[in-house]
mmCIF file with all atom_site columns, C-alpha atoms in Angstrom:
data_model
loop_
_atom_site.group_PDB
_atom_site.id
_atom_site.type_symbol
_atom_site.label_atom_id
_atom_site.label_alt_id
_atom_site.label_comp_id
_atom_site.label_asym_id
_atom_site.label_entity_id
_atom_site.label_seq_id
_atom_site.pdbx_PDB_ins_code
_atom_site.Cartn_x
_atom_site.Cartn_y
_atom_site.Cartn_z
_atom_site.occupancy
_atom_site.B_iso_or_equiv
_atom_site.pdbx_formal_charge
_atom_site.auth_seq_id
_atom_site.auth_comp_id
_atom_site.auth_asym_id
_atom_site.auth_atom_id
_atom_site.pdbx_PDB_model_num
ATOM 1   C CA . MET A 1 1   ? 28.287  -55.671 22.889  1.00 44.00 ? 483 MET A CA 1
ATOM 2   C CA . TRP A 1 2   ? 29.172  -53.551 20.346  1.00 46.00 ? 484 TRP A CA 1
ATOM 3   C CA . ARG A 1 3   ? 26.767  -50.767 19.865  1.00 49.00 ? 485 ARG A CA 1
ATOM 4   C CA . CYS A 1 4   ? 26.769  -47.741 17.346  1.00 48.00 ? 486 CYS A CA 1
ATOM 5   C CA . ASP A 1 5   ? 24.694  -44.428 17.494  1.00 46.00 ? 487 ASP A CA 1
ATOM 6   C CA . PRO A 1 6   ? 22.600  -44.349 14.587  1.00 46.00 ? 488 PRO A CA 1
ATOM 7   C CA . VAL A 1 7   ? 22.997  -40.889 13.806  1.00 45.00 ? 489 VAL A CA 1
ATOM 8   C CA . ILE A 1 8   ? 27.161  -42.075 13.267  1.00 46.00 ? 490 ILE A CA 1
ATOM 9   C CA . LEU A 1 9   ? 26.363  -45.047 11.230  1.00 44.00 ? 491 LEU A CA 1
ATOM 10  C CA . ARG A 1 10  ? 23.818  -42.861 9.144   1.00 46.00 ? 492 ARG A CA 1
ATOM 11  C CA . LEU A 1 11  ? 26.674  -40.281 8.307   1.00 44.00 ? 493 LEU A CA 1
ATOM 12  C CA . LYS A 1 12  ? 29.139  -43.153 7.916   1.00 46.00 ? 494 LYS A CA 1
ATOM 13  C CA . PHE A 1 13  ? 26.608  -44.793 5.525   1.00 43.00 ? 495 PHE A CA 1
ATOM 14  C CA . HIS A 1 14  ? 25.991  -41.904 3.556   1.00 46.00 ? 496 HIS A CA 1
ATOM 15  C CA . GLY A 1 15  ? 29.373  -40.158 3.377   1.00 47.00 ? 497 GLY A CA 1
ATOM 16  C CA . ASP A 1 16  ? 29.910  -36.860 5.712   1.00 48.00 ? 498 ASP A CA 1
ATOM 17  C CA . ASN A 1 17  ? 27.958  -34.121 3.381   1.00 44.00 ? 499 ASN A CA 1
ATOM 18  C CA . PHE A 1 18  ? 25.078  -36.240 4.054   1.00 41.00 ? 500 PHE A CA 1
ATOM 19  C CA . MET A 1 19  ? 23.828  -34.137 7.080   1.00 40.00 ? 501 MET A CA 1
ATOM 20  C CA . ARG A 1 20  ? 24.821  -30.999 4.567   1.00 40.00 ? 502 ARG A CA 1
ATOM 21  C CA . ARG A 1 21  ? 22.927  -31.881 1.579   1.00 40.00 ? 503 ARG A CA 1
ATOM 22  C CA . THR A 1 22  ? 19.487  -33.065 3.968   1.00 36.00 ? 504 THR A CA 1
ATOM 23  C CA . LEU A 1 23  ? 19.455  -29.825 5.211   1.00 35.00 ? 505 LEU A CA 1
ATOM 24  C CA . VAL A 1 24  ? 19.831  -27.780 2.190   1.00 35.00 ? 506 VAL A CA 1
ATOM 25  C CA . ALA A 1 25  ? 17.355  -29.647 1.040   1.00 36.00 ? 507 ALA A CA 1
ATOM 26  C CA . PHE A 1 26  ? 14.896  -29.188 3.977   1.00 37.00 ? 508 PHE A CA 1
ATOM 27  C CA . ALA A 1 27  ? 15.657  -25.693 3.857   1.00 34.00 ? 509 ALA A CA 1
ATOM 28  C CA . ILE A 1 28  ? 14.928  -25.247 -0.380  1.00 37.00 ? 510 ILE A CA 1
ATOM 29  C CA . SER A 1 29  ? 11.368  -27.165 0.287   1.00 36.00 ? 511 SER A CA 1
ATOM 30  C CA . ILE A 1 30  ? 10.481  -24.926 3.207   1.00 36.00 ? 512 ILE A CA 1
ATOM 31  C CA . ILE A 1 31  ? 11.150  -21.858 0.461   1.00 35.00 ? 513 ILE A CA 1
ATOM 32  C CA . ILE A 1 32  ? 9.661   -23.456 -2.387  1.00 35.00 ? 514 ILE A CA 1
ATOM 33  C CA . GLY A 1 33  ? 6.807   -23.954 -0.326  1.00 36.00 ? 515 GLY A CA 1
ATOM 34  C CA . ALA A 1 34  ? 6.517   -20.377 1.216   1.00 32.00 ? 516 ALA A CA 1
ATOM 35  C CA . ARG A 1 35  ? 6.599   -19.223 -2.462  1.00 32.00 ? 517 ARG A CA 1
ATOM 36  C CA . VAL A 1 36  ? 4.053   -21.531 -3.656  1.00 33.00 ? 518 VAL A CA 1
ATOM 37  C CA . GLY A 1 37  ? 1.851   -20.471 -0.271  1.00 33.00 ? 519 GLY A CA 1
ATOM 38  C CA . SER A 1 38  ? 2.346   -16.487 -1.143  1.00 31.00 ? 520 SER A CA 1
ATOM 39  C CA . ALA A 1 39  ? 1.474   -16.796 -4.619  1.00 32.00 ? 521 ALA A CA 1
ATOM 40  C CA . THR A 1 40  ? -1.831  -18.868 -4.342  1.00 38.00 ? 522 THR A CA 1
ATOM 41  C CA . ALA A 1 41  ? -2.706  -16.224 -1.174  1.00 42.00 ? 523 ALA A CA 1
ATOM 42  C CA . GLY A 1 42  ? -1.810  -13.173 -3.247  1.00 47.00 ? 524 GLY A CA 1
ATOM 43  C CA . ASP A 1 43  ? -4.138  -13.587 -5.695  1.00 65.00 ? 525 ASP A CA 1
ATOM 44  C CA . LYS A 1 44  ? -6.926  -13.428 -3.421  1.00 85.00 ? 526 LYS A CA 1
ATOM 45  C CA . ILE A 1 45  ? -8.199  -9.694  -1.953  1.00 90.00 ? 527 ILE A CA 1
ATOM 46  C CA . ASN A 1 46  ? -8.165  -9.123  1.417   1.00 91.00 ? 528 ASN A CA 1
ATOM 47  C CA . ILE A 1 47  ? -10.446 -6.171  1.734   1.00 94.00 ? 529 ILE A CA 1
ATOM 48  C CA . PRO A 1 48  ? -9.504  -4.436  5.086   1.00 94.00 ? 530 PRO A CA 1
ATOM 49  C CA . LYS A 1 49  ? -5.954  -3.508  2.977   1.00 93.00 ? 531 LYS A CA 1
ATOM 50  C CA . VAL A 1 50  ? -7.903  -2.164  0.155   1.00 95.00 ? 532 VAL A CA 1
ATOM 51  C CA . VAL A 1 51  ? -10.226 0.046   1.949   1.00 96.00 ? 533 VAL A CA 1
ATOM 52  C CA . THR A 1 52  ? -9.060  0.683   5.076   1.00 96.00 ? 534 THR A CA 1
ATOM 53  C CA . LYS A 1 53  ? -11.070 2.018   8.735   1.00 97.00 ? 535 LYS A CA 1
ATOM 54  C CA . SER A 1 54  ? -10.116 5.850   7.471   1.00 97.00 ? 536 SER A CA 1
ATOM 55  C CA . ASP A 1 55  ? -11.568 5.427   3.797   1.00 97.00 ? 537 ASP A CA 1
ATOM 56  C CA . ALA A 1 56  ? -14.740 4.153   5.966   1.00 97.00 ? 538 ALA A CA 1
ATOM 57  C CA . GLU A 1 57  ? -14.998 6.831   8.073   1.00 97.00 ? 539 GLU A CA 1
ATOM 58  C CA . LYS A 1 58  ? -14.506 9.407   5.004   1.00 97.00 ? 540 LYS A CA 1
ATOM 59  C CA . ILE A 1 59  ? -17.554 7.922   3.139   1.00 97.00 ? 541 ILE A CA 1
ATOM 60  C CA . LEU A 1 60  ? -19.937 7.382   6.378   1.00 97.00 ? 542 LEU A CA 1
ATOM 61  C CA . GLY A 1 61  ? -18.856 11.049  7.626   1.00 97.00 ? 543 GLY A CA 1
ATOM 62  C CA . VAL A 1 62  ? -18.870 8.966   11.487  1.00 98.00 ? 544 VAL A CA 1
ATOM 63  C CA . PRO A 1 63  ? -16.095 7.169   13.491  1.00 98.00 ? 545 PRO A CA 1
ATOM 64  C CA . VAL A 1 64  ? -16.679 3.815   13.031  1.00 98.00 ? 546 VAL A CA 1
ATOM 65  C CA . LYS A 1 65  ? -15.511 0.830   15.017  1.00 97.00 ? 547 LYS A CA 1
ATOM 66  C CA . ASP A 1 66  ? -12.665 -1.470  13.810  1.00 97.00 ? 548 ASP A CA 1
ATOM 67  C CA . VAL A 1 67  ? -13.494 -3.999  10.487  1.00 97.00 ? 549 VAL A CA 1
ATOM 68  C CA . LYS A 1 68  ? -14.708 -7.020  11.336  1.00 97.00 ? 550 LYS A CA 1
ATOM 69  C CA . GLY A 1 69  ? -15.129 -10.043 9.123   1.00 96.00 ? 551 GLY A CA 1
ATOM 70  C CA . HIS A 1 70  ? -13.134 -12.749 7.469   1.00 94.00 ? 552 HIS A CA 1
ATOM 71  C CA . ASN A 1 71  ? -11.086 -14.478 4.448   1.00 92.00 ? 553 ASN A CA 1
ATOM 72  C CA . GLN A 1 72  ? -12.329 -17.962 4.267   1.00 90.00 ? 554 GLN A CA 1
ATOM 73  C CA . ASN A 1 73  ? -10.863 -20.492 1.577   1.00 87.00 ? 555 ASN A CA 1
ATOM 74  C CA . GLY A 1 74  ? -14.374 -22.891 1.231   1.00 79.00 ? 556 GLY A CA 1
ATOM 75  C CA . THR A 1 75  ? -14.592 -26.176 -0.043  1.00 72.00 ? 557 THR A CA 1
ATOM 76  C CA . ASP A 1 76  ? -13.967 -26.740 -3.889  1.00 73.00 ? 558 ASP A CA 1
ATOM 77  C CA . GLY A 1 77  ? -11.431 -23.611 -4.035  1.00 75.00 ? 559 GLY A CA 1
ATOM 78  C CA . TYR A 1 78  ? -14.110 -20.973 -2.986  1.00 81.00 ? 560 TYR A CA 1
ATOM 79  C CA . TYR A 1 79  ? -12.708 -17.845 -1.155  1.00 89.00 ? 561 TYR A CA 1
ATOM 80  C CA . ASP A 1 80  ? -14.891 -15.344 0.097   1.00 90.00 ? 562 ASP A CA 1
ATOM 81  C CA . SER A 1 81  ? -13.545 -12.132 1.842   1.00 92.00 ? 563 SER A CA 1
ATOM 82  C CA . GLU A 1 82  ? -16.508 -10.724 3.840   1.00 95.00 ? 564 GLU A CA 1
ATOM 83  C CA . TRP A 1 83  ? -15.702 -7.623  5.917   1.00 96.00 ? 565 TRP A CA 1
ATOM 84  C CA . SER A 1 84  ? -18.082 -4.640  7.653   1.00 97.00 ? 566 SER A CA 1
ATOM 85  C CA . TYR A 1 85  ? -17.300 -1.345  9.120   1.00 97.00 ? 567 TYR A CA 1
ATOM 86  C CA . HIS A 1 86  ? -20.096 -0.009  12.060  1.00 97.00 ? 568 HIS A CA 1
ATOM 87  C CA . ALA A 1 87  ? -20.581 3.367   13.024  1.00 97.00 ? 569 ALA A CA 1
ATOM 88  C CA . ILE A 1 88  ? -19.671 3.505   16.567  1.00 97.00 ? 570 ILE A CA 1
ATOM 89  C CA . ASN A 1 89  ? -22.999 5.477   17.140  1.00 96.00 ? 571 ASN A CA 1
ATOM 90  C CA . GLY A 1 90  ? -25.700 5.180   14.722  1.00 94.00 ? 572 GLY A CA 1
ATOM 91  C CA . ASP A 1 91  ? -26.773 2.279   12.341  1.00 94.00 ? 573 ASP A CA 1
ATOM 92  C CA . LYS A 1 92  ? -24.807 3.503   9.231   1.00 97.00 ? 574 LYS A CA 1
ATOM 93  C CA . ALA A 1 93  ? -22.359 0.697   7.936   1.00 97.00 ? 575 ALA A CA 1
ATOM 94  C CA . LEU A 1 94  ? -20.501 -0.010  5.085   1.00 97.00 ? 576 LEU A CA 1
ATOM 95  C CA . ILE A 1 95  ? -19.879 -3.947  3.876   1.00 97.00 ? 577 ILE A CA 1
ATOM 96  C CA . PHE A 1 96  ? -18.162 -5.784  1.235   1.00 96.00 ? 578 PHE A CA 1
ATOM 97  C CA . ASP A 1 97  ? -17.996 -9.188  -0.008  1.00 95.00 ? 579 ASP A CA 1
ATOM 98  C CA . VAL A 1 98  ? -15.932 -10.386 -2.706  1.00 95.00 ? 580 VAL A CA 1
ATOM 99  C CA . LEU A 1 99  ? -16.953 -14.128 -3.620  1.00 93.00 ? 581 LEU A CA 1
ATOM 100 C CA . TYR A 1 100 ? -14.142 -16.049 -5.982  1.00 91.00 ? 582 TYR A CA 1
ATOM 101 C CA . ALA A 1 101 ? -15.855 -19.291 -7.373  1.00 87.00 ? 583 ALA A CA 1
ATOM 102 C CA . GLY A 1 102 ? -13.854 -22.129 -7.324  1.00 77.00 ? 584 GLY A CA 1
ATOM 103 C CA . ARG A 1 103 ? -12.397 -24.770 -9.791  1.00 75.00 ? 585 ARG A CA 1
ATOM 104 C CA . LYS A 1 104 ? -15.088 -27.360 -9.165  1.00 75.00 ? 586 LYS A CA 1
ATOM 105 C CA . ALA A 1 105 ? -17.717 -24.437 -8.564  1.00 76.00 ? 587 ALA A CA 1
ATOM 106 C CA . PRO A 1 106 ? -20.989 -24.955 -10.882 1.00 76.00 ? 588 PRO A CA 1
ATOM 107 C CA . PRO A 1 107 ? -20.169 -23.675 -14.296 1.00 77.00 ? 589 PRO A CA 1
ATOM 108 C CA . HIS A 1 108 ? -20.946 -19.888 -14.217 1.00 82.00 ? 590 HIS A CA 1
ATOM 109 C CA . LEU A 1 109 ? -21.992 -19.880 -10.649 1.00 84.00 ? 591 LEU A CA 1
ATOM 110 C CA . THR A 1 110 ? -21.229 -16.291 -10.044 1.00 88.00 ? 592 THR A CA 1
ATOM 111 C CA . GLN A 1 111 ? -22.793 -14.987 -13.166 1.00 89.00 ? 593 GLN A CA 1
ATOM 112 C CA . THR A 1 112 ? -26.134 -17.373 -12.217 1.00 87.00 ? 594 THR A CA 1
ATOM 113 C CA . MET A 1 113 ? -25.655 -15.386 -8.661  1.00 88.00 ? 595 MET A CA 1
ATOM 114 C CA . PHE A 1 114 ? -25.163 -11.855 -10.257 1.00 91.00 ? 596 PHE A CA 1
ATOM 115 C CA . SER A 1 115 ? -28.717 -12.504 -12.627 1.00 89.00 ? 597 SER A CA 1
ATOM 116 C CA . VAL A 1 116 ? -31.227 -13.536 -9.174  1.00 89.00 ? 598 VAL A CA 1
ATOM 117 C CA . LEU A 1 117 ? -29.831 -10.327 -7.471  1.00 87.00 ? 599 LEU A CA 1
ATOM 118 C CA . PRO A 1 118 ? -31.809 -8.188  -6.325  1.00 84.00 ? 600 PRO A CA 1
ATOM 119 C CA . ALA A 1 119 ? -32.321 -10.527 -3.738  1.00 76.00 ? 601 ALA A CA 1
ATOM 120 C CA . ASP A 1 120 ? -35.122 -9.700  -2.608  1.00 74.00 ? 602 ASP A CA 1
ATOM 121 C CA . GLY A 1 121 ? -36.745 -8.566  -5.893  1.00 75.00 ? 603 GLY A CA 1
ATOM 122 C CA . GLY A 1 122 ? -36.574 -5.229  -5.119  1.00 80.00 ? 604 GLY A CA 1
ATOM 123 C CA . LYS A 1 123 ? -35.474 -2.663  -8.369  1.00 87.00 ? 605 LYS A CA 1
ATOM 124 C CA . SER A 1 124 ? -32.391 -2.459  -9.429  1.00 92.00 ? 606 SER A CA 1
ATOM 125 C CA . THR A 1 125 ? -30.323 0.386   -12.316 1.00 94.00 ? 607 THR A CA 1
ATOM 126 C CA . PRO A 1 126 ? -27.705 -1.305  -14.526 1.00 95.00 ? 608 PRO A CA 1
ATOM 127 C CA . ILE A 1 127 ? -24.237 1.137   -13.783 1.00 96.00 ? 609 ILE A CA 1
ATOM 128 C CA . THR A 1 128 ? -21.786 0.889   -17.331 1.00 96.00 ? 610 THR A CA 1
ATOM 129 C CA . GLY A 1 129 ? -17.949 0.953   -16.924 1.00 95.00 ? 611 GLY A CA 1
ATOM 130 C CA . LEU A 1 130 ? -17.594 -1.371  -13.544 1.00 96.00 ? 612 LEU A CA 1
ATOM 131 C CA . GLY A 1 131 ? -16.379 -5.145  -14.444 1.00 95.00 ? 613 GLY A CA 1
ATOM 132 C CA . ASP A 1 132 ? -18.440 -7.196  -16.861 1.00 96.00 ? 614 ASP A CA 1
ATOM 133 C CA . LYS A 1 133 ? -21.608 -6.307  -15.480 1.00 96.00 ? 615 LYS A CA 1
ATOM 134 C CA . ALA A 1 134 ? -23.175 -4.275  -12.531 1.00 97.00 ? 616 ALA A CA 1
ATOM 135 C CA . ILE A 1 135 ? -26.302 -3.036  -10.639 1.00 96.00 ? 617 ILE A CA 1
ATOM 136 C CA . PHE A 1 136 ? -27.563 -0.903  -8.333  1.00 97.00 ? 618 PHE A CA 1
ATOM 137 C CA . CYS A 1 137 ? -29.906 -1.869  -5.787  1.00 94.00 ? 619 CYS A CA 1
ATOM 138 C CA . PRO A 1 138 ? -31.072 0.321   -2.910  1.00 92.00 ? 620 PRO A CA 1
ATOM 139 C CA . ASN A 1 139 ? -33.923 -0.721  -0.606  1.00 87.00 ? 621 ASN A CA 1
ATOM 140 C CA . GLU A 1 140 ? -36.353 0.614   1.603   1.00 83.00 ? 622 GLU A CA 1
ATOM 141 C CA . THR A 1 141 ? -34.511 -0.303  5.315   1.00 85.00 ? 623 THR A CA 1
ATOM 142 C CA . GLY A 1 142 ? -31.873 1.985   3.958   1.00 89.00 ? 624 GLY A CA 1
ATOM 143 C CA . MET A 1 143 ? -29.348 -0.268  2.369   1.00 92.00 ? 625 MET A CA 1
ATOM 144 C CA . ALA A 1 144 ? -28.175 0.545   -1.166  1.00 95.00 ? 626 ALA A CA 1
ATOM 145 C CA . MET A 1 145 ? -26.122 -1.880  -2.386  1.00 95.00 ? 627 MET A CA 1
ATOM 146 C CA . LEU A 1 146 ? -23.994 -2.366  -5.862  1.00 97.00 ? 628 LEU A CA 1
ATOM 147 C CA . HIS A 1 147 ? -22.942 -5.902  -7.172  1.00 96.00 ? 629 HIS A CA 1
ATOM 148 C CA . VAL A 1 148 ? -20.603 -6.260  -10.036 1.00 97.00 ? 630 VAL A CA 1
ATOM 149 C CA . LEU A 1 149 ? -19.351 -9.165  -11.664 1.00 96.00 ? 631 LEU A CA 1
ATOM 150 C CA . LYS A 1 150 ? -15.762 -9.755  -12.933 1.00 95.00 ? 632 LYS A CA 1
ATOM 151 C CA . GLY A 1 151 ? -15.257 -12.993 -14.792 1.00 91.00 ? 633 GLY A CA 1
ATOM 152 C CA . ASP A 1 152 ? -15.555 -15.115 -11.821 1.00 90.00 ? 634 ASP A CA 1
ATOM 153 C CA . ILE A 1 153 ? -15.828 -13.357 -9.356  1.00 93.00 ? 635 ILE A CA 1
ATOM 154 C CA . LEU A 1 154 ? -18.601 -11.444 -7.222  1.00 95.00 ? 636 LEU A CA 1
ATOM 155 C CA . ILE A 1 155 ? -18.208 -7.771  -5.587  1.00 96.00 ? 637 ILE A CA 1
ATOM 156 C CA . THR A 1 156 ? -20.994 -6.829  -3.254  1.00 96.00 ? 638 THR A CA 1
ATOM 157 C CA . ILE A 1 157 ? -20.655 -3.786  -2.029  1.00 97.00 ? 639 ILE A CA 1
ATOM 158 C CA . GLY A 1 158 ? -23.206 -2.067  0.851   1.00 96.00 ? 640 GLY A CA 1
ATOM 159 C CA . ILE A 1 159 ? -23.765 0.820   2.227   1.00 97.00 ? 641 ILE A CA 1
ATOM 160 C CA . HIS A 1 160 ? -26.405 1.423   5.125   1.00 96.00 ? 642 HIS A CA 1
ATOM 161 C CA . GLY A 1 161 ? -27.567 4.881   6.379   1.00 95.00 ? 643 GLY A CA 1
ATOM 162 C CA . LEU A 1 162 ? -27.085 7.044   3.455   1.00 95.00 ? 644 LEU A CA 1
ATOM 163 C CA . PRO A 1 163 ? -29.261 8.029   1.115   1.00 94.00 ? 645 PRO A CA 1
ATOM 164 C CA . ALA A 1 164 ? -28.863 6.032   -2.028  1.00 94.00 ? 646 ALA A CA 1
ATOM 165 C CA . ASN A 1 165 ? -28.233 8.839   -4.328  1.00 93.00 ? 647 ASN A CA 1
ATOM 166 C CA . VAL A 1 166 ? -25.320 9.860   -1.800  1.00 95.00 ? 648 VAL A CA 1
ATOM 167 C CA . ALA A 1 167 ? -24.099 6.179   -1.726  1.00 96.00 ? 649 ALA A CA 1
ATOM 168 C CA . LEU A 1 168 ? -23.564 5.098   -5.306  1.00 96.00 ? 650 LEU A CA 1
ATOM 169 C CA . ASP A 1 169 ? -20.646 7.106   -6.236  1.00 97.00 ? 651 ASP A CA 1
ATOM 170 C CA . PRO A 1 170 ? -18.532 6.058   -3.236  1.00 97.00 ? 652 PRO A CA 1
ATOM 171 C CA . GLU A 1 171 ? -19.506 2.264   -3.762  1.00 97.00 ? 653 GLU A CA 1
ATOM 172 C CA . LYS A 1 172 ? -18.685 3.061   -7.509  1.00 97.00 ? 654 LYS A CA 1
ATOM 173 C CA . SER A 1 173 ? -14.943 4.287   -6.283  1.00 97.00 ? 655 SER A CA 1
ATOM 174 C CA . LEU A 1 174 ? -14.992 1.631   -4.019  1.00 97.00 ? 656 LEU A CA 1
ATOM 175 C CA . ALA A 1 175 ? -15.720 -1.033  -6.917  1.00 97.00 ? 657 ALA A CA 1
ATOM 176 C CA . THR A 1 176 ? -13.096 0.752   -8.908  1.00 96.00 ? 658 THR A CA 1
ATOM 177 C CA . LYS A 1 177 ? -10.558 0.275   -6.270  1.00 96.00 ? 659 LYS A CA 1
ATOM 178 C CA . ILE A 1 178 ? -11.235 -3.172  -5.296  1.00 96.00 ? 660 ILE A CA 1
ATOM 179 C CA . LEU A 1 179 ? -10.978 -4.158  -8.981  1.00 95.00 ? 661 LEU A CA 1
ATOM 180 C CA . ALA A 1 180 ? -7.881  -2.823  -9.473  1.00 94.00 ? 662 ALA A CA 1
ATOM 181 C CA . ASN A 1 181 ? -6.845  -5.149  -6.575  1.00 92.00 ? 663 ASN A CA 1
ATOM 182 C CA . LEU A 1 182 ? -7.332  -8.545  -7.813  1.00 87.00 ? 664 LEU A CA 1
#
């Protein structure tokens, strides 16, 4: 019985350029996929690339451990970049949470979240010149939080272990840096 290799049969059926056209089409689809993926990833912030370990050490005034946290794509298009730097010794810390509401999120989700801050019911001070709205919320535990709302993005920066009056300026500076990278 006569047998023919299926690859050879396909080459003869589709012509000599079939393999070349297939490889070129495959390469083009890989390139397009990579560009779409990097465009999508580029739209979201990655805190450790914006605020470095060296930045954290300057702000806290002490050596810090390597950053810990995650960038997470959630369901319905949510994106959360949540990171922290902690002092090697002592309880000083610098924390970040940048939340992007997803396309399928309830309307004005981040605005609603911002409106109930501070979460512990403590005092807040409005801050002008950052995003659409910003508030500063120091508390008795030694944590000073700055919350900034910019469109559908909610930025939270917290410093633990520094007096509130000392924490505000570095938090405002970090918020400006983050806003510039959105």
